[in-house]
mmCIF file of N, CA and C and ligand atoms in Angstrom:
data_model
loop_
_atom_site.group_PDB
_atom_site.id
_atom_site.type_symbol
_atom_site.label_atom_id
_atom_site.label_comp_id
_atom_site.label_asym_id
_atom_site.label_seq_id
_atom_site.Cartn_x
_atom_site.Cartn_y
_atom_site.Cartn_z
ATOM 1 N N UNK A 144 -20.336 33.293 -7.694
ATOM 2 C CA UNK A 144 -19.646 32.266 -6.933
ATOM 3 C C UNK A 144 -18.545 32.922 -6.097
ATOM 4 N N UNK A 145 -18.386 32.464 -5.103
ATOM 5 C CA UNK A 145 -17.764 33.175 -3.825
ATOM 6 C C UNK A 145 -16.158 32.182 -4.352
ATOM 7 N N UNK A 146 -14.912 33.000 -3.872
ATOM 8 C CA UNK A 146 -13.897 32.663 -4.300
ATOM 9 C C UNK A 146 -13.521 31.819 -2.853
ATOM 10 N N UNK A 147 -12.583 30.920 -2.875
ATOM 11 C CA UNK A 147 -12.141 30.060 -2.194
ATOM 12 C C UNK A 147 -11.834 30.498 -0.961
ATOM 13 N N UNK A 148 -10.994 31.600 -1.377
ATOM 14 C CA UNK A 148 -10.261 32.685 -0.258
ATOM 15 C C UNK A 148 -10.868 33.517 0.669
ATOM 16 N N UNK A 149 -12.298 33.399 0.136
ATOM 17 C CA UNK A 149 -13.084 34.340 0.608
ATOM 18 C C UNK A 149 -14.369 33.755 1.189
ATOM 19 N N UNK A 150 -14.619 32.683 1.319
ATOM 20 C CA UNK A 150 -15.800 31.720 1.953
ATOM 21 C C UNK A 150 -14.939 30.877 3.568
ATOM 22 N N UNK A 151 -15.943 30.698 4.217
ATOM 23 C CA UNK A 151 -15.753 30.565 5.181
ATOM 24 C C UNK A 151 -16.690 28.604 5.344
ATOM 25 N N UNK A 152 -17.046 28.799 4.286
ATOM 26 C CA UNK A 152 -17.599 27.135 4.054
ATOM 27 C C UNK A 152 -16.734 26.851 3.406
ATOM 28 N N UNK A 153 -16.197 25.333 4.223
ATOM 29 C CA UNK A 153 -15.118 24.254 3.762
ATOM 30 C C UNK A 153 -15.799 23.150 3.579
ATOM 31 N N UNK A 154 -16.928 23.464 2.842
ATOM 32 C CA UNK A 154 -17.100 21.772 2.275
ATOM 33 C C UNK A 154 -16.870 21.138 1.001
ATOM 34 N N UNK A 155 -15.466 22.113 0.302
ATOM 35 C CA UNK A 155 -14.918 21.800 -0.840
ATOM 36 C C UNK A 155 -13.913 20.848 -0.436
ATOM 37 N N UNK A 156 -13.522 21.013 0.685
ATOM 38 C CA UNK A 156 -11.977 20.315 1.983
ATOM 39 C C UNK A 156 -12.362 18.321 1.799
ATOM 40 N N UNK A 157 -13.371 18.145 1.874
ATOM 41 C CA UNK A 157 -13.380 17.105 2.039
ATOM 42 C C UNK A 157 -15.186 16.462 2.122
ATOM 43 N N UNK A 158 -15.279 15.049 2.174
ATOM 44 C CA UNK A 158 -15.928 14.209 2.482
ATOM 45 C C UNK A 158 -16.029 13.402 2.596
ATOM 46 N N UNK A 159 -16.725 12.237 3.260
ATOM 47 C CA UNK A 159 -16.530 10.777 3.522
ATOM 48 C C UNK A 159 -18.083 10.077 3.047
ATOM 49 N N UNK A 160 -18.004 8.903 2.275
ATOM 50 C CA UNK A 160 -18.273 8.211 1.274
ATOM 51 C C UNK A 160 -18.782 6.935 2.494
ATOM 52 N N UNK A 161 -19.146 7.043 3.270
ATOM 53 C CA UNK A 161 -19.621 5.864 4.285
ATOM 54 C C UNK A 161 -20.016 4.952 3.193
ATOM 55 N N UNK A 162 -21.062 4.467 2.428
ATOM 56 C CA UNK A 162 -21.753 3.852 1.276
ATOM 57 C C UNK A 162 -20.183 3.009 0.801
ATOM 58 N N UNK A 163 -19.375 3.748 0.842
ATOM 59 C CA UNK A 163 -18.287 2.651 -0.223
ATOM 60 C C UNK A 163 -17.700 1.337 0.513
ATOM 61 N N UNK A 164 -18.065 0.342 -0.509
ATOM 62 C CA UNK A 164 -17.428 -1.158 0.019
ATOM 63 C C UNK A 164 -16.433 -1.440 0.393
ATOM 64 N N UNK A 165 -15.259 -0.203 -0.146
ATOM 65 C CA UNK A 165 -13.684 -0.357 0.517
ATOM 66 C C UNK A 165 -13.500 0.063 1.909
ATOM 67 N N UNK A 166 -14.556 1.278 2.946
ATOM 68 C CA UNK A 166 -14.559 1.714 4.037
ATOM 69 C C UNK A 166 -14.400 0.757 4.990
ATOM 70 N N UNK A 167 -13.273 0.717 5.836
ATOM 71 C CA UNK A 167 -12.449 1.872 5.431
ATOM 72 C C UNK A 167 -10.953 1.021 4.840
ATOM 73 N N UNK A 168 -10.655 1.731 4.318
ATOM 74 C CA UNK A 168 -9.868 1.302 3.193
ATOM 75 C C UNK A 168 -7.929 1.764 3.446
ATOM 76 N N UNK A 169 -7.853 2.546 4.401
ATOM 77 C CA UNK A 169 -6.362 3.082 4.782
ATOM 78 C C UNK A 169 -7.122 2.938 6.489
ATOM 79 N N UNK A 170 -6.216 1.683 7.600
ATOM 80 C CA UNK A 170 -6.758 2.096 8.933
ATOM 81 C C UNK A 170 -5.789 3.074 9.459
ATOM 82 N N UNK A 171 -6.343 3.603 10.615
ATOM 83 C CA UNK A 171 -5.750 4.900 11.767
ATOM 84 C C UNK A 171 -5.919 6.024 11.551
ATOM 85 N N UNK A 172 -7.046 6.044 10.541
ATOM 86 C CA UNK A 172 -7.652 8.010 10.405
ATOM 87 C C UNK A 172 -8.336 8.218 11.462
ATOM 88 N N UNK A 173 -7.547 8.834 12.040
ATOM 89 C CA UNK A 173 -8.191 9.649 13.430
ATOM 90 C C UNK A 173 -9.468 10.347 13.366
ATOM 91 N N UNK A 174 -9.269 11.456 12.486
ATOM 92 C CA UNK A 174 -10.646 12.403 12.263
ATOM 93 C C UNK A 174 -11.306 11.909 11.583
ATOM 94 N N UNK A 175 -11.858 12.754 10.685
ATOM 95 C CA UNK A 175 -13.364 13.050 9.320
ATOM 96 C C UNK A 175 -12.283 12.006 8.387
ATOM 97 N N UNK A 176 -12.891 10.921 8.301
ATOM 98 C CA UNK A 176 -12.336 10.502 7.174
ATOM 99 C C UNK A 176 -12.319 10.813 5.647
ATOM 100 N N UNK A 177 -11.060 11.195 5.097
ATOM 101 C CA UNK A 177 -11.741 12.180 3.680
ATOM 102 C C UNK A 177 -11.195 11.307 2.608
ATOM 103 N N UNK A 178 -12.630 11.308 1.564
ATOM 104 C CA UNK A 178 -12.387 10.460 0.814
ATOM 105 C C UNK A 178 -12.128 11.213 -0.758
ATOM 106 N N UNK A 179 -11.853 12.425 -0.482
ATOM 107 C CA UNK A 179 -11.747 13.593 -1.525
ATOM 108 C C UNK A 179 -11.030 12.936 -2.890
ATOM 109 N N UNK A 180 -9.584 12.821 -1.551
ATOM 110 C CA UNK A 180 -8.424 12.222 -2.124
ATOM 111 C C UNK A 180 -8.122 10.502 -2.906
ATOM 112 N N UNK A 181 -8.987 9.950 -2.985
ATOM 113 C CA UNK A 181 -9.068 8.775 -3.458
ATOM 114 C C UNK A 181 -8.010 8.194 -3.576
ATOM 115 N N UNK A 182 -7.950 8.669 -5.104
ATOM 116 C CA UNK A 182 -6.984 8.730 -5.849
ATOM 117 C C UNK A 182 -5.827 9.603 -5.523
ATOM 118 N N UNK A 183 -4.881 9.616 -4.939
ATOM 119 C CA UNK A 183 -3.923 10.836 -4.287
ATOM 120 C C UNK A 183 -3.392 11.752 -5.690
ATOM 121 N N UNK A 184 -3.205 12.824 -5.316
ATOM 122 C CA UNK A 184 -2.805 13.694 -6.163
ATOM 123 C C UNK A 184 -1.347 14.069 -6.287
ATOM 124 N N UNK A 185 -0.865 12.806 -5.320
ATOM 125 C CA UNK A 185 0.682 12.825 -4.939
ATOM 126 C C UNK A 185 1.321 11.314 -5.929
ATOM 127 N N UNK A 186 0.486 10.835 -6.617
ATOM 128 C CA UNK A 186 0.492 9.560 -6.393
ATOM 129 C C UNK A 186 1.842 9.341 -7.834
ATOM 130 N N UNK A 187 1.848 10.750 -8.217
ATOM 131 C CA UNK A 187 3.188 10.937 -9.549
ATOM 132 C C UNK A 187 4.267 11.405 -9.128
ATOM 133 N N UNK A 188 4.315 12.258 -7.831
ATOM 134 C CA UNK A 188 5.187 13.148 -7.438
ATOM 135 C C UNK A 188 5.579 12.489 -6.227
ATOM 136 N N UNK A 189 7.033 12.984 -5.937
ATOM 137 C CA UNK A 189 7.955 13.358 -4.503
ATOM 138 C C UNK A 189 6.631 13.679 -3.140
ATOM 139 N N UNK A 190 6.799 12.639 -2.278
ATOM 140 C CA UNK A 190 5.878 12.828 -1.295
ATOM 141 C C UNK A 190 6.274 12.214 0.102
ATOM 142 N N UNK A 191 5.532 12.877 1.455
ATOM 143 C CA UNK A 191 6.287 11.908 2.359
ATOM 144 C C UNK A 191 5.355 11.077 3.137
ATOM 145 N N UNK A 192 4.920 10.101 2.310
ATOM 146 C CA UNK A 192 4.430 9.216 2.693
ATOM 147 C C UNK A 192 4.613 7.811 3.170
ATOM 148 N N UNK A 193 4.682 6.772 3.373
ATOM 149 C CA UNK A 193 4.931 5.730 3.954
ATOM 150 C C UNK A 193 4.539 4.496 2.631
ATOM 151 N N UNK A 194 5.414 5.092 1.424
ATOM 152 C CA UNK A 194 4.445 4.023 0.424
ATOM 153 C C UNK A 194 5.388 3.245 0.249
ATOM 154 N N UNK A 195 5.256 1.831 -0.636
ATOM 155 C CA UNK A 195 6.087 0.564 -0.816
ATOM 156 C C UNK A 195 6.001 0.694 -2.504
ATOM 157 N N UNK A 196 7.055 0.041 -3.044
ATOM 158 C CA UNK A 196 7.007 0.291 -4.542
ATOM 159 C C UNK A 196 6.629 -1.250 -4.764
ATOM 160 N N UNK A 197 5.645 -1.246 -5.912
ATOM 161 C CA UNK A 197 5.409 -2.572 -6.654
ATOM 162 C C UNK A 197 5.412 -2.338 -8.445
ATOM 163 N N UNK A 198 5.642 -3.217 -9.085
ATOM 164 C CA UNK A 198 5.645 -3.284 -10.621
ATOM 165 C C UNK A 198 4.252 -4.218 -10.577
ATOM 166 N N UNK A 199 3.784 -3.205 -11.811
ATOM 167 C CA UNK A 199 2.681 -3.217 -12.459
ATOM 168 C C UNK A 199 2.337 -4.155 -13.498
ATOM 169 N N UNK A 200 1.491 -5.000 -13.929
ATOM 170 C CA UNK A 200 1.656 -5.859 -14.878
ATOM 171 C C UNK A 200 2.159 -5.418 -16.644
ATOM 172 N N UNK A 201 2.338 -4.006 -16.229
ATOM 173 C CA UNK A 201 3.224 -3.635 -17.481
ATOM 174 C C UNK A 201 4.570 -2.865 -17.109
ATOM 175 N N UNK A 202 5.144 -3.726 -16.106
ATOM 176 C CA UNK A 202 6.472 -3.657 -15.850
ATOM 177 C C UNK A 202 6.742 -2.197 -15.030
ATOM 178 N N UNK A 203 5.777 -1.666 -15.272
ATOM 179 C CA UNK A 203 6.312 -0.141 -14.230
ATOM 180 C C UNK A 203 6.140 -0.016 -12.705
ATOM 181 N N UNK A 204 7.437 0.826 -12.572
ATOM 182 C CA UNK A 204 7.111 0.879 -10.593
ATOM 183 C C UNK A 204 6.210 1.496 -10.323
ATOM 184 N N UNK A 205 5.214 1.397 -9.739
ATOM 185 C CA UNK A 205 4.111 2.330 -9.012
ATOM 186 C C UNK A 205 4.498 2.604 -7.276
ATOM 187 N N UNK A 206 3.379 3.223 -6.567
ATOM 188 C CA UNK A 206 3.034 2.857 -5.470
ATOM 189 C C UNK A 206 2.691 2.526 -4.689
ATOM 190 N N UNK A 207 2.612 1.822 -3.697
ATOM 191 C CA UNK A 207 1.612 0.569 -3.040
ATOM 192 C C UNK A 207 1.521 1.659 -1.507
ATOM 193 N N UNK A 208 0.191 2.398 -1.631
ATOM 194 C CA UNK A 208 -0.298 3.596 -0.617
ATOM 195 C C UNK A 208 -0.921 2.817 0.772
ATOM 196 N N UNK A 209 -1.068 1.689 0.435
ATOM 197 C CA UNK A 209 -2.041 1.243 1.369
ATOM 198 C C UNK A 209 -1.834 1.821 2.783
ATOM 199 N N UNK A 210 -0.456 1.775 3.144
ATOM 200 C CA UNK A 210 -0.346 2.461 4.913
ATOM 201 C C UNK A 210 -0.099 4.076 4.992
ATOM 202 N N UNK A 211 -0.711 4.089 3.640
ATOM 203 C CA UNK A 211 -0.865 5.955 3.803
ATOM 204 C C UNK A 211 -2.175 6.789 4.689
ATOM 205 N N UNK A 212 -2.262 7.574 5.424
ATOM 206 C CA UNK A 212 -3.700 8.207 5.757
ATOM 207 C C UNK A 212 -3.223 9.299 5.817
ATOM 208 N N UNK A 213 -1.694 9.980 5.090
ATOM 209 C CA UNK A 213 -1.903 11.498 4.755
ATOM 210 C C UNK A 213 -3.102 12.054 4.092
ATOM 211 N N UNK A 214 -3.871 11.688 3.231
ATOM 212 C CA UNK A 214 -4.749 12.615 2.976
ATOM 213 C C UNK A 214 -6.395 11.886 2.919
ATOM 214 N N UNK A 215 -6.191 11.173 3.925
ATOM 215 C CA UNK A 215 -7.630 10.932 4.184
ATOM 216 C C UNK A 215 -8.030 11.609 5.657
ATOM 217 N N UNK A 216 -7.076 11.988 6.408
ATOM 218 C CA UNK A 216 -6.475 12.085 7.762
ATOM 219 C C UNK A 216 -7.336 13.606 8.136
ATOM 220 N N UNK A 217 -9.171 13.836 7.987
ATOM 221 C CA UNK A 217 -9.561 15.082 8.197
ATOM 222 C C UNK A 217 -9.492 15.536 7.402
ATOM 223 N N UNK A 218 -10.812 16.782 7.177
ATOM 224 C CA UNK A 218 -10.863 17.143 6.078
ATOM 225 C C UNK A 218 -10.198 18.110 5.534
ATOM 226 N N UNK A 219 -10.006 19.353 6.594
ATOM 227 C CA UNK A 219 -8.707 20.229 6.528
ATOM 228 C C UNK A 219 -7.947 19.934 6.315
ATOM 229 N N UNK A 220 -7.134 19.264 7.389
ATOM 230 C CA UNK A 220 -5.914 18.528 7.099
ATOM 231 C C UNK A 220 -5.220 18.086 6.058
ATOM 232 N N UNK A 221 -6.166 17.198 5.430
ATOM 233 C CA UNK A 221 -5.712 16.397 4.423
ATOM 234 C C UNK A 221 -5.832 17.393 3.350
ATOM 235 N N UNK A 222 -6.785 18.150 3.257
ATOM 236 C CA UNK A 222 -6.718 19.572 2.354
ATOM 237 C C UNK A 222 -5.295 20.088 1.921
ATOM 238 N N UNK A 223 -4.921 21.077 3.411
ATOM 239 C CA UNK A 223 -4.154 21.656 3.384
ATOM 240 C C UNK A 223 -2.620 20.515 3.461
ATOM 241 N N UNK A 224 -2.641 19.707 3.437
ATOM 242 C CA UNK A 224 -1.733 18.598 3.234
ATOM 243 C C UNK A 224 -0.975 18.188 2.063
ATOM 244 N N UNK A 225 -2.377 18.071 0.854
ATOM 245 C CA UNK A 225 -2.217 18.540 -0.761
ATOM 246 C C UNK A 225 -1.962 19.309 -1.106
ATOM 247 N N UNK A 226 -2.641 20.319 -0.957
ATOM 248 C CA UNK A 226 -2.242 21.620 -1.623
ATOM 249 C C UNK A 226 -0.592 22.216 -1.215
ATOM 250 N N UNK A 227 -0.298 21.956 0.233
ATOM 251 C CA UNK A 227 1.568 22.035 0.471
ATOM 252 C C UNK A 227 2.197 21.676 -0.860
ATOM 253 N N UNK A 228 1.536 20.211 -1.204
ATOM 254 C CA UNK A 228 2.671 19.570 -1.716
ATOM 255 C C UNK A 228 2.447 19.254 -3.190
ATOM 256 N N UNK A 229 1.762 19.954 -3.612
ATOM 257 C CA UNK A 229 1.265 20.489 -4.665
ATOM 258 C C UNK A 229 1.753 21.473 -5.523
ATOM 259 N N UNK A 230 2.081 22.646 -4.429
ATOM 260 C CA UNK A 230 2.604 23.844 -4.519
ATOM 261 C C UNK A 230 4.014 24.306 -5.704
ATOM 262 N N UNK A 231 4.932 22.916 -5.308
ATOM 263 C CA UNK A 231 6.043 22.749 -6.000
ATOM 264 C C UNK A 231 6.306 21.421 -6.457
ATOM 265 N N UNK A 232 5.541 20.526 -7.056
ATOM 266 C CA UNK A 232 5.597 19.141 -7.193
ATOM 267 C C UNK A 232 6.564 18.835 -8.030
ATOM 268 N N UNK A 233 7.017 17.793 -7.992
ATOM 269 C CA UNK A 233 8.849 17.097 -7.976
ATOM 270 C C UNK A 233 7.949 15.434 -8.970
ATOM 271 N N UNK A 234 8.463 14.831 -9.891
ATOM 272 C CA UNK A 234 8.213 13.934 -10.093
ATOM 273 C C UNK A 234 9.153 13.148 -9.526
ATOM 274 N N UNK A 235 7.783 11.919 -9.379
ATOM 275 C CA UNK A 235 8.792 10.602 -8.574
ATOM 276 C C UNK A 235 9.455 9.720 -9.684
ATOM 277 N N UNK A 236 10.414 9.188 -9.280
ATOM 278 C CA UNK A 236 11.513 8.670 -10.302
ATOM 279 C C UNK A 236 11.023 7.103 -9.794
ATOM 280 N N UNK A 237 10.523 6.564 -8.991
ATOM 281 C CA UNK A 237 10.378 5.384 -8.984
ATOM 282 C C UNK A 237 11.518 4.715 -7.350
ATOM 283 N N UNK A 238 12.036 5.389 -7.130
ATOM 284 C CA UNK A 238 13.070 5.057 -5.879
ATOM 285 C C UNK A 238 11.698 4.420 -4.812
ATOM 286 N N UNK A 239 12.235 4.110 -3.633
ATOM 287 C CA UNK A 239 11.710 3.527 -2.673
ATOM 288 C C UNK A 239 11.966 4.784 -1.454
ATOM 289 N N UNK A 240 10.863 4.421 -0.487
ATOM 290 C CA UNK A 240 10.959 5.817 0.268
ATOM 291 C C UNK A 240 11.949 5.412 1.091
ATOM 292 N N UNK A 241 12.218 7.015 1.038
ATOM 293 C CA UNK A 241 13.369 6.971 2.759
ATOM 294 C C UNK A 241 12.832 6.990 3.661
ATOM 295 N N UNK A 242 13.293 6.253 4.807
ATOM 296 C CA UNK A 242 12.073 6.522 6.433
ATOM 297 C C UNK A 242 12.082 7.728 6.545
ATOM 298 N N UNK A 243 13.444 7.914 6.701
ATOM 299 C CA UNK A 243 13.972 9.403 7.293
ATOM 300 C C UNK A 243 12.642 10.855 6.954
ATOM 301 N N UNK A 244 12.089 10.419 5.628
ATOM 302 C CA UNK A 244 11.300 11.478 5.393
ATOM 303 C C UNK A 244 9.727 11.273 5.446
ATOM 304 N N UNK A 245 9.399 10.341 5.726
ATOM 305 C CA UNK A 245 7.706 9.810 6.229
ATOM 306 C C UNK A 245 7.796 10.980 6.790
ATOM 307 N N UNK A 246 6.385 11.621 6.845
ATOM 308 C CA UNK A 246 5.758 12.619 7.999
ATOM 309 C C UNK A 246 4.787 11.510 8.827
ATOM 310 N N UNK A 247 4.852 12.240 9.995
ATOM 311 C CA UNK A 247 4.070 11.384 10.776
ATOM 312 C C UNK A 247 2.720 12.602 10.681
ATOM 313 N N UNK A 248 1.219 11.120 10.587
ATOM 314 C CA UNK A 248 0.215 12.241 10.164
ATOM 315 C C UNK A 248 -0.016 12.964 11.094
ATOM 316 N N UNK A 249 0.176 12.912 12.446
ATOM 317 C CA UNK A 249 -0.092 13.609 13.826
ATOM 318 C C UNK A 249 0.343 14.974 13.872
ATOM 319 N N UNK A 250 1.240 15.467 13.064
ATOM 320 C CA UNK A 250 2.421 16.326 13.299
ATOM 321 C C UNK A 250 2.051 17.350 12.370
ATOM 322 N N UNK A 251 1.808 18.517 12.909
ATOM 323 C CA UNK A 251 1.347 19.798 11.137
ATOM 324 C C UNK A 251 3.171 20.111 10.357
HETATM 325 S S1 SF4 B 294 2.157 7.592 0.000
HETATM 326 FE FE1 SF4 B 294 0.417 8.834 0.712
HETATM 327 S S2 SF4 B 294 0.892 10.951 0.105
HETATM 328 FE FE2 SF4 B 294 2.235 9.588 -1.056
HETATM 329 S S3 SF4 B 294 1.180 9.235 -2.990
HETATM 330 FE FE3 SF4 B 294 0.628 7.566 -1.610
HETATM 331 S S4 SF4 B 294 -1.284 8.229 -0.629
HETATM 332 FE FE4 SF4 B 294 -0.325 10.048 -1.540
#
């Protein structure tokens, strides 16, 4: 098996799930819509996304992702998007986002 670093096929990066009943499910993904990320891998941690906090029917704050398309946003992209923020992950305490720190998905 060829190491990550060393293949030049990225079809570990992503894919899109056309077949699923939620499609599409986050609007304004520009590119390859990637459905890798489903489930975000940010979805515990410090992130700069555009999310809304809601309580859960067992009282806990979660996140309400819906106007997120950081990581559906291409398949690279959204790749190398995770793995950034991955790198050094921060747990989220439950606060509400700051604008100030949304990334806009357009922007590397
Ligand atoms: S706001 Fe976006 S980046 Fe943050 S956890 Fe939700 S889907 Fe992931």
């Amino acid at each position: 098996m060829e190491p990550k670093d060393a293949t030049k096929n990225t079809g570990y990066m992503g894919f899109t799930n056309s077949a699923c009943p939620f499609m599409p499910c986050h609007p304004g993904v520009e590119r390859e819509f990637n459905c890798l990320f489903c489930y975000c891998p940010l979805s515990a941690n410090e992130c700069p996304g555009p999310y809304g906090v809601i309580i859960d029917r067992n009282g806990l704050k979660r996140k309400d992702c819906s106007a997120c398309i950081l990581p559906h946003n291409g398949y690279k992209r959204a790749w190398n998007f995770i793995q950034r923020w991955l790198e050094r992950p921060t747990f989220w305490d439950g606060h509400e986002q700051d604008p100030s720190r949304i990334k806009d998905p357009a922007a590397d």
